[in-house]
């Protein structure tokens, strides 16, 4: 200390510190107003930035006031150096946390906007947060006068040993990055694996992918297994898809009339049922002369995979009711069994009746 402390020194230091606190309070009020303005915008990134600034700016004002107070006091060079160093480390720590929050929030916002659903790809969020925190930690060490070159060398050698010990974990990590970067699977997609698992992708993190099936249970799949299996993605390249319903009518039916009535039912279902595609063009395709009926396929449009069950349900009910009203017959499977004394002749099957087990007639000789 070059000279003794006086009352004026304490007064000036108190004024500097009070000015920093007052500035922090005023800046916090201003950022709160900015936060309300950011809530009115559609982009979520401004909310993340303003929320981070609420932490950084007031603390920066407090640190600035403390630094000014320390500069006013007649401190020795060593004490002044340590004080400035401590305040600098504190400021770097706060800025690093705020930067990690901003970057993670922006990455999460971009992931949600690209997937189009309320989901999160936490693998990118966690990686970016760790990277920002690691950079801040290295900056703090450099500020304290600690050389980071030996540390980076040690981390390189140690990282090789860790990579060998954590091969499966790293394989899942890079598999998850590859899955998201290649856009083969995104949170919100409905997928089906060759092993039988299927459902909506709810999250892809650093180790595993979480799938929620239609029974509302979670299926956990390692990223490496997901990247190495055959998979069907029902949301790529488009979310809308077409489904086929098989039907048949009797040989005495007017096929033009059948086609017209069926298309009217398809149009009705596409318009009334939730999850259908209203602008879907009705399509009926006759394809088979069966044993007892003429088979055809009805093509329906659905908005997304799980909607098909409700749409099939409504279409079959309405088509059956309309056929009955129009007098269009839907022949039941039938077969004829001929009995000759002590032996049974080979059944004459019509239209899959053997599996159905239906018997329309029997003749005894």
PDB file of C-alpha atoms in Angstrom, residues 71-303:
ATOM      1  CA  UNK A  71      -8.806   1.286  -8.886  1.00  0.00           C
ATOM      2  CA  UNK A  72      -9.731   4.196  -6.607  1.00  0.00           C
ATOM      3  CA  UNK A  73      -8.280   2.581  -3.497  1.00  0.00           C
ATOM      4  CA  UNK A  74      -4.509   2.949  -2.965  1.00  0.00           C
ATOM      5  CA  UNK A  75      -3.760  -0.785  -3.209  1.00  0.00           C
ATOM      6  CA  UNK A  76      -0.350  -2.297  -3.778  1.00  0.00           C
ATOM      7  CA  UNK A  77       0.505  -3.603  -7.209  1.00  0.00           C
ATOM      8  CA  UNK A  78       0.214  -7.230  -6.077  1.00  0.00           C
ATOM      9  CA  UNK A  79      -3.194  -6.751  -4.429  1.00  0.00           C
ATOM     10  CA  UNK A  80      -4.418  -4.738  -7.407  1.00  0.00           C
ATOM     11  CA  UNK A  81      -3.276  -7.492  -9.774  1.00  0.00           C
ATOM     12  CA  UNK A  82      -4.998 -10.252  -7.809  1.00  0.00           C
ATOM     13  CA  UNK A  83      -8.173  -8.197  -7.491  1.00  0.00           C
ATOM     14  CA  UNK A  84      -8.340  -7.482 -11.207  1.00  0.00           C
ATOM     15  CA  UNK A  85      -7.547 -11.110 -11.969  1.00  0.00           C
ATOM     16  CA  UNK A  86     -10.340 -12.331  -9.675  1.00  0.00           C
ATOM     17  CA  UNK A  87     -12.867  -9.951 -11.203  1.00  0.00           C
ATOM     18  CA  UNK A  88     -11.778 -10.965 -14.716  1.00  0.00           C
ATOM     19  CA  UNK A  89     -12.193 -14.669 -13.914  1.00  0.00           C
ATOM     20  CA  UNK A  90     -15.625 -13.972 -12.447  1.00  0.00           C
ATOM     21  CA  UNK A  91     -16.654 -12.076 -15.568  1.00  0.00           C
ATOM     22  CA  UNK A  92     -15.321 -14.823 -17.858  1.00  0.00           C
ATOM     23  CA  UNK A  93     -17.198 -17.426 -15.829  1.00  0.00           C
ATOM     24  CA  UNK A  94     -20.495 -15.529 -16.144  1.00  0.00           C
ATOM     25  CA  UNK A  95     -19.978 -14.853 -19.863  1.00  0.00           C
ATOM     26  CA  UNK A  96     -19.147 -18.520 -20.488  1.00  0.00           C
ATOM     27  CA  UNK A  97     -22.309 -19.738 -18.770  1.00  0.00           C
ATOM     28  CA  UNK A  98     -24.398 -17.209 -20.670  1.00  0.00           C
ATOM     29  CA  UNK A  99     -22.748 -18.110 -23.988  1.00  0.00           C
ATOM     30  CA  UNK A 100     -23.363 -21.820 -23.356  1.00  0.00           C
ATOM     31  CA  UNK A 101     -26.999 -21.068 -22.632  1.00  0.00           C
ATOM     32  CA  UNK A 102     -27.362 -18.958 -25.783  1.00  0.00           C
ATOM     33  CA  UNK A 103     -25.681 -21.465 -28.079  1.00  0.00           C
ATOM     34  CA  UNK A 104     -27.598 -24.427 -26.631  1.00  0.00           C
ATOM     35  CA  UNK A 105     -30.872 -22.510 -26.865  1.00  0.00           C
ATOM     36  CA  UNK A 106     -30.257 -21.517 -30.486  1.00  0.00           C
ATOM     37  CA  UNK A 107     -29.323 -25.082 -31.439  1.00  0.00           C
ATOM     38  CA  UNK A 108     -32.469 -26.392 -29.749  1.00  0.00           C
ATOM     39  CA  UNK A 109     -34.574 -23.752 -31.534  1.00  0.00           C
ATOM     40  CA  UNK A 110     -33.100 -24.678 -34.923  1.00  0.00           C
ATOM     41  CA  UNK A 111     -33.605 -28.409 -34.262  1.00  0.00           C
ATOM     42  CA  UNK A 112     -37.244 -27.888 -33.332  1.00  0.00           C
ATOM     43  CA  UNK A 113     -37.955 -25.673 -36.342  1.00  0.00           C
ATOM     44  CA  UNK A 114     -36.384 -28.170 -38.738  1.00  0.00           C
ATOM     45  CA  UNK A 115     -38.215 -31.169 -37.357  1.00  0.00           C
ATOM     46  CA  UNK A 116     -41.518 -29.307 -37.253  1.00  0.00           C
ATOM     47  CA  UNK A 117     -42.548 -30.842 -33.962  1.00  0.00           C
ATOM     48  CA  UNK A 118     -42.147 -30.181 -30.288  1.00  0.00           C
ATOM     49  CA  UNK A 119     -39.093 -32.339 -29.861  1.00  0.00           C
ATOM     50  CA  UNK A 120     -35.438 -31.870 -29.141  1.00  0.00           C
ATOM     51  CA  UNK A 121     -32.232 -33.338 -30.569  1.00  0.00           C
ATOM     52  CA  UNK A 122     -30.298 -33.211 -27.294  1.00  0.00           C
ATOM     53  CA  UNK A 123     -27.123 -34.640 -28.787  1.00  0.00           C
ATOM     54  CA  UNK A 124     -26.293 -31.368 -30.577  1.00  0.00           C
ATOM     55  CA  UNK A 125     -27.411 -29.296 -27.598  1.00  0.00           C
ATOM     56  CA  UNK A 126     -25.150 -31.181 -25.184  1.00  0.00           C
ATOM     57  CA  UNK A 127     -22.152 -31.175 -27.519  1.00  0.00           C
ATOM     58  CA  UNK A 128     -22.313 -27.420 -28.146  1.00  0.00           C
ATOM     59  CA  UNK A 129     -22.784 -26.690 -24.428  1.00  0.00           C
ATOM     60  CA  UNK A 130     -19.746 -28.790 -23.477  1.00  0.00           C
ATOM     61  CA  UNK A 131     -17.619 -27.168 -26.188  1.00  0.00           C
ATOM     62  CA  UNK A 132     -18.464 -23.636 -25.021  1.00  0.00           C
ATOM     63  CA  UNK A 133     -17.789 -24.510 -21.371  1.00  0.00           C
ATOM     64  CA  UNK A 134     -14.462 -26.127 -22.306  1.00  0.00           C
ATOM     65  CA  UNK A 135     -13.377 -23.023 -24.230  1.00  0.00           C
ATOM     66  CA  UNK A 136     -14.325 -20.814 -21.268  1.00  0.00           C
ATOM     67  CA  UNK A 137     -12.344 -23.050 -18.907  1.00  0.00           C
ATOM     68  CA  UNK A 138      -9.241 -22.764 -21.116  1.00  0.00           C
ATOM     69  CA  UNK A 139      -9.627 -18.978 -21.260  1.00  0.00           C
ATOM     70  CA  UNK A 140      -9.783 -18.860 -17.443  1.00  0.00           C
ATOM     71  CA  UNK A 141      -6.589 -20.919 -17.161  1.00  0.00           C
ATOM     72  CA  UNK A 142      -4.826 -18.647 -19.624  1.00  0.00           C
ATOM     73  CA  UNK A 143      -6.020 -15.598 -17.659  1.00  0.00           C
ATOM     74  CA  UNK A 144      -4.589 -17.047 -14.451  1.00  0.00           C
ATOM     75  CA  UNK A 145      -1.225 -17.466 -16.155  1.00  0.00           C
ATOM     76  CA  UNK A 146      -1.425 -21.245 -16.451  1.00  0.00           C
ATOM     77  CA  UNK A 147      -0.066 -22.537 -19.748  1.00  0.00           C
ATOM     78  CA  UNK A 148      -2.643 -24.654 -21.534  1.00  0.00           C
ATOM     79  CA  UNK A 149      -0.196 -26.214 -24.043  1.00  0.00           C
ATOM     80  CA  UNK A 150       0.867 -29.081 -21.693  1.00  0.00           C
ATOM     81  CA  UNK A 151      -2.770 -29.563 -20.746  1.00  0.00           C
ATOM     82  CA  UNK A 152      -3.805 -29.916 -24.394  1.00  0.00           C
ATOM     83  CA  UNK A 153      -0.983 -32.403 -24.958  1.00  0.00           C
ATOM     84  CA  UNK A 154      -2.034 -34.452 -21.946  1.00  0.00           C
ATOM     85  CA  UNK A 155      -5.649 -34.341 -23.089  1.00  0.00           C
ATOM     86  CA  UNK A 156      -4.597 -35.605 -26.521  1.00  0.00           C
ATOM     87  CA  UNK A 157      -2.765 -38.594 -25.089  1.00  0.00           C
ATOM     88  CA  UNK A 158      -5.445 -39.261 -22.511  1.00  0.00           C
ATOM     89  CA  UNK A 159      -8.167 -38.879 -25.151  1.00  0.00           C
ATOM     90  CA  UNK A 160      -6.635 -41.736 -27.145  1.00  0.00           C
ATOM     91  CA  UNK A 161      -6.767 -44.016 -24.115  1.00  0.00           C
ATOM     92  CA  UNK A 162     -10.342 -42.978 -23.365  1.00  0.00           C
ATOM     93  CA  UNK A 163     -11.346 -43.566 -27.000  1.00  0.00           C
ATOM     94  CA  UNK A 164     -10.031 -47.128 -26.830  1.00  0.00           C
ATOM     95  CA  UNK A 165     -11.849 -47.775 -23.562  1.00  0.00           C
ATOM     96  CA  UNK A 166     -15.146 -46.252 -24.711  1.00  0.00           C
ATOM     97  CA  UNK A 167     -15.416 -47.627 -28.233  1.00  0.00           C
ATOM     98  CA  UNK A 168     -19.106 -48.546 -27.969  1.00  0.00           C
ATOM     99  CA  UNK A 169     -20.041 -45.218 -26.399  1.00  0.00           C
ATOM    100  CA  UNK A 170     -18.157 -43.224 -29.030  1.00  0.00           C
ATOM    101  CA  UNK A 171     -19.649 -45.390 -31.777  1.00  0.00           C
ATOM    102  CA  UNK A 172     -23.126 -44.507 -30.531  1.00  0.00           C
ATOM    103  CA  UNK A 173     -22.142 -40.842 -30.267  1.00  0.00           C
ATOM    104  CA  UNK A 174     -20.896 -40.552 -33.848  1.00  0.00           C
ATOM    105  CA  UNK A 175     -23.748 -42.714 -35.108  1.00  0.00           C
ATOM    106  CA  UNK A 176     -26.209 -40.250 -33.566  1.00  0.00           C
ATOM    107  CA  UNK A 177     -24.387 -37.318 -35.166  1.00  0.00           C
ATOM    108  CA  UNK A 178     -24.435 -39.109 -38.529  1.00  0.00           C
ATOM    109  CA  UNK A 179     -28.155 -39.887 -38.249  1.00  0.00           C
ATOM    110  CA  UNK A 180     -29.067 -36.266 -37.577  1.00  0.00           C
ATOM    111  CA  UNK A 181     -26.599 -34.792 -40.074  1.00  0.00           C
ATOM    112  CA  UNK A 182     -27.804 -37.075 -42.879  1.00  0.00           C
ATOM    113  CA  UNK A 183     -31.453 -36.249 -42.056  1.00  0.00           C
ATOM    114  CA  UNK A 184     -32.438 -39.911 -42.313  1.00  0.00           C
ATOM    115  CA  UNK A 185     -34.258 -39.649 -38.987  1.00  0.00           C
ATOM    116  CA  UNK A 186     -35.474 -36.548 -37.166  1.00  0.00           C
ATOM    117  CA  UNK A 187     -37.405 -36.177 -33.897  1.00  0.00           C
ATOM    118  CA  UNK A 188     -41.097 -36.546 -34.703  1.00  0.00           C
ATOM    119  CA  UNK A 189     -40.652 -39.085 -37.525  1.00  0.00           C
ATOM    120  CA  UNK A 190     -42.527 -42.386 -37.477  1.00  0.00           C
ATOM    121  CA  UNK A 191     -40.121 -45.238 -38.228  1.00  0.00           C
ATOM    122  CA  UNK A 192     -40.236 -49.030 -38.390  1.00  0.00           C
ATOM    123  CA  UNK A 193     -37.111 -51.173 -37.971  1.00  0.00           C
ATOM    124  CA  UNK A 194     -36.473 -54.499 -39.636  1.00  0.00           C
ATOM    125  CA  UNK A 195     -36.401 -56.063 -36.164  1.00  0.00           C
ATOM    126  CA  UNK A 196     -40.033 -55.030 -35.636  1.00  0.00           C
ATOM    127  CA  UNK A 197     -39.782 -51.962 -33.402  1.00  0.00           C
ATOM    128  CA  UNK A 198     -41.774 -48.970 -34.599  1.00  0.00           C
ATOM    129  CA  UNK A 199     -43.045 -45.651 -33.291  1.00  0.00           C
ATOM    130  CA  UNK A 200     -42.419 -41.908 -33.146  1.00  0.00           C
ATOM    131  CA  UNK A 201     -38.860 -40.706 -32.568  1.00  0.00           C
ATOM    132  CA  UNK A 202     -39.015 -38.483 -29.496  1.00  0.00           C
ATOM    133  CA  UNK A 203     -35.314 -37.803 -28.907  1.00  0.00           C
ATOM    134  CA  UNK A 204     -31.830 -38.571 -30.188  1.00  0.00           C
ATOM    135  CA  UNK A 205     -29.146 -38.019 -27.561  1.00  0.00           C
ATOM    136  CA  UNK A 206     -25.440 -38.827 -27.330  1.00  0.00           C
ATOM    137  CA  UNK A 207     -25.979 -42.558 -26.750  1.00  0.00           C
ATOM    138  CA  UNK A 208     -29.450 -43.700 -27.741  1.00  0.00           C
ATOM    139  CA  UNK A 209     -32.618 -42.951 -29.669  1.00  0.00           C
ATOM    140  CA  UNK A 210     -35.957 -42.973 -27.876  1.00  0.00           C
ATOM    141  CA  UNK A 211     -39.058 -44.172 -29.746  1.00  0.00           C
ATOM    142  CA  UNK A 212     -42.632 -43.892 -28.457  1.00  0.00           C
ATOM    143  CA  UNK A 213     -44.845 -46.578 -29.954  1.00  0.00           C
ATOM    144  CA  UNK A 214     -48.606 -46.353 -30.464  1.00  0.00           C
ATOM    145  CA  UNK A 215     -49.272 -48.013 -27.093  1.00  0.00           C
ATOM    146  CA  UNK A 216     -47.454 -45.018 -25.510  1.00  0.00           C
ATOM    147  CA  UNK A 217     -44.463 -47.082 -24.354  1.00  0.00           C
ATOM    148  CA  UNK A 218     -40.856 -46.004 -24.857  1.00  0.00           C
ATOM    149  CA  UNK A 219     -38.414 -48.135 -26.855  1.00  0.00           C
ATOM    150  CA  UNK A 220     -34.721 -47.342 -26.285  1.00  0.00           C
ATOM    151  CA  UNK A 221     -32.408 -48.186 -29.208  1.00  0.00           C
ATOM    152  CA  UNK A 222     -28.608 -47.560 -29.236  1.00  0.00           C
ATOM    153  CA  UNK A 223     -27.613 -45.195 -32.023  1.00  0.00           C
ATOM    154  CA  UNK A 224     -25.136 -47.690 -33.451  1.00  0.00           C
ATOM    155  CA  UNK A 225     -27.854 -50.319 -33.811  1.00  0.00           C
ATOM    156  CA  UNK A 226     -30.236 -47.807 -35.381  1.00  0.00           C
ATOM    157  CA  UNK A 227     -27.635 -46.704 -37.929  1.00  0.00           C
ATOM    158  CA  UNK A 228     -26.827 -50.298 -38.909  1.00  0.00           C
ATOM    159  CA  UNK A 229     -30.342 -51.688 -39.381  1.00  0.00           C
ATOM    160  CA  UNK A 230     -32.841 -51.556 -42.222  1.00  0.00           C
ATOM    161  CA  UNK A 231     -35.460 -48.947 -41.463  1.00  0.00           C
ATOM    162  CA  UNK A 232     -38.588 -47.468 -43.040  1.00  0.00           C
ATOM    163  CA  UNK A 233     -39.252 -43.790 -42.337  1.00  0.00           C
ATOM    164  CA  UNK A 234     -42.908 -42.953 -42.951  1.00  0.00           C
ATOM    165  CA  UNK A 235     -42.259 -39.197 -42.768  1.00  0.00           C
ATOM    166  CA  UNK A 236     -39.674 -39.085 -45.577  1.00  0.00           C
ATOM    167  CA  UNK A 237     -39.712 -37.680 -48.161  1.00  0.00           C
ATOM    168  CA  UNK A 238     -43.240 -36.507 -47.256  1.00  0.00           C
ATOM    169  CA  UNK A 239     -45.412 -36.935 -44.205  1.00  0.00           C
ATOM    170  CA  UNK A 240     -48.546 -37.602 -46.244  1.00  0.00           C
ATOM    171  CA  UNK A 241     -48.877 -41.155 -47.561  1.00  0.00           C
ATOM    172  CA  UNK A 242     -51.368 -43.416 -49.307  1.00  0.00           C
ATOM    173  CA  UNK A 243     -52.867 -46.647 -48.005  1.00  0.00           C
ATOM    174  CA  UNK A 244     -54.671 -49.435 -49.862  1.00  0.00           C
ATOM    175  CA  UNK A 245     -57.871 -51.190 -48.794  1.00  0.00           C
ATOM    176  CA  UNK A 246     -58.851 -54.420 -50.538  1.00  0.00           C
ATOM    177  CA  UNK A 247     -62.519 -55.089 -51.363  1.00  0.00           C
ATOM    178  CA  UNK A 248     -64.675 -57.110 -53.735  1.00  0.00           C
ATOM    179  CA  UNK A 249     -68.178 -57.228 -55.265  1.00  0.00           C
ATOM    180  CA  UNK A 250     -70.278 -59.905 -56.914  1.00  0.00           C
ATOM    181  CA  UNK A 251     -70.136 -60.727 -60.624  1.00  0.00           C
ATOM    182  CA  UNK A 252     -73.681 -59.451 -61.105  1.00  0.00           C
ATOM    183  CA  UNK A 253     -72.660 -55.914 -59.971  1.00  0.00           C
ATOM    184  CA  UNK A 254     -72.424 -52.956 -62.339  1.00  0.00           C
ATOM    185  CA  UNK A 255     -68.732 -52.066 -62.059  1.00  0.00           C
ATOM    186  CA  UNK A 256     -69.274 -48.507 -63.249  1.00  0.00           C
ATOM    187  CA  UNK A 257     -71.855 -48.039 -60.518  1.00  0.00           C
ATOM    188  CA  UNK A 258     -69.551 -49.677 -57.967  1.00  0.00           C
ATOM    189  CA  UNK A 259     -66.679 -47.381 -58.919  1.00  0.00           C
ATOM    190  CA  UNK A 260     -68.834 -44.263 -58.748  1.00  0.00           C
ATOM    191  CA  UNK A 261     -70.323 -45.133 -55.339  1.00  0.00           C
ATOM    192  CA  UNK A 262     -66.926 -46.090 -53.917  1.00  0.00           C
ATOM    193  CA  UNK A 263     -65.362 -42.816 -55.087  1.00  0.00           C
ATOM    194  CA  UNK A 264     -68.200 -40.885 -53.459  1.00  0.00           C
ATOM    195  CA  UNK A 265     -67.535 -42.657 -50.153  1.00  0.00           C
ATOM    196  CA  UNK A 266     -63.796 -41.950 -50.466  1.00  0.00           C
ATOM    197  CA  UNK A 267     -64.487 -38.253 -51.045  1.00  0.00           C
ATOM    198  CA  UNK A 268     -66.804 -38.177 -48.029  1.00  0.00           C
ATOM    199  CA  UNK A 269     -64.218 -39.824 -45.777  1.00  0.00           C
ATOM    200  CA  UNK A 270     -61.408 -37.580 -47.011  1.00  0.00           C
ATOM    201  CA  UNK A 271     -63.521 -34.511 -46.191  1.00  0.00           C
ATOM    202  CA  UNK A 272     -65.061 -35.512 -42.860  1.00  0.00           C
ATOM    203  CA  UNK A 273     -62.485 -37.643 -41.025  1.00  0.00           C
ATOM    204  CA  UNK A 274     -59.673 -35.968 -39.092  1.00  0.00           C
ATOM    205  CA  UNK A 275     -56.242 -36.855 -40.432  1.00  0.00           C
ATOM    206  CA  UNK A 276     -57.368 -37.488 -44.005  1.00  0.00           C
ATOM    207  CA  UNK A 277     -56.152 -35.523 -47.026  1.00  0.00           C
ATOM    208  CA  UNK A 278     -59.104 -33.455 -48.325  1.00  0.00           C
ATOM    209  CA  UNK A 279     -57.576 -32.851 -51.763  1.00  0.00           C
ATOM    210  CA  UNK A 280     -56.824 -36.557 -52.312  1.00  0.00           C
ATOM    211  CA  UNK A 281     -58.205 -37.763 -55.644  1.00  0.00           C
ATOM    212  CA  UNK A 282     -60.338 -40.931 -55.187  1.00  0.00           C
ATOM    213  CA  UNK A 283     -58.892 -43.993 -56.925  1.00  0.00           C
ATOM    214  CA  UNK A 284     -60.480 -47.422 -57.421  1.00  0.00           C
ATOM    215  CA  UNK A 285     -58.582 -50.121 -59.323  1.00  0.00           C
ATOM    216  CA  UNK A 286     -60.172 -53.462 -60.279  1.00  0.00           C
ATOM    217  CA  UNK A 287     -57.549 -56.163 -60.502  1.00  0.00           C
ATOM    218  CA  UNK A 288     -58.790 -59.757 -59.949  1.00  0.00           C
ATOM    219  CA  UNK A 289     -61.471 -62.148 -61.192  1.00  0.00           C
ATOM    220  CA  UNK A 290     -61.889 -64.175 -58.032  1.00  0.00           C
ATOM    221  CA  UNK A 291     -63.789 -67.431 -57.529  1.00  0.00           C
ATOM    222  CA  UNK A 292     -66.889 -65.643 -56.278  1.00  0.00           C
ATOM    223  CA  UNK A 293     -66.187 -61.928 -56.659  1.00  0.00           C
ATOM    224  CA  UNK A 294     -64.309 -59.257 -58.559  1.00  0.00           C
ATOM    225  CA  UNK A 295     -61.532 -57.826 -56.405  1.00  0.00           C
ATOM    226  CA  UNK A 296     -60.427 -54.202 -56.400  1.00  0.00           C
ATOM    227  CA  UNK A 297     -58.203 -51.849 -54.437  1.00  0.00           C
ATOM    228  CA  UNK A 298     -59.246 -48.505 -52.956  1.00  0.00           C
ATOM    229  CA  UNK A 299     -56.450 -45.953 -52.467  1.00  0.00           C
ATOM    230  CA  UNK A 300     -56.865 -43.502 -49.582  1.00  0.00           C
ATOM    231  CA  UNK A 301     -54.733 -40.513 -48.550  1.00  0.00           C
ATOM    232  CA  UNK A 302     -53.718 -40.004 -44.911  1.00  0.00           C
ATOM    233  CA  UNK A 303     -51.945 -37.097 -43.253  1.00  0.00           C
TER     234      UNK A 303
END
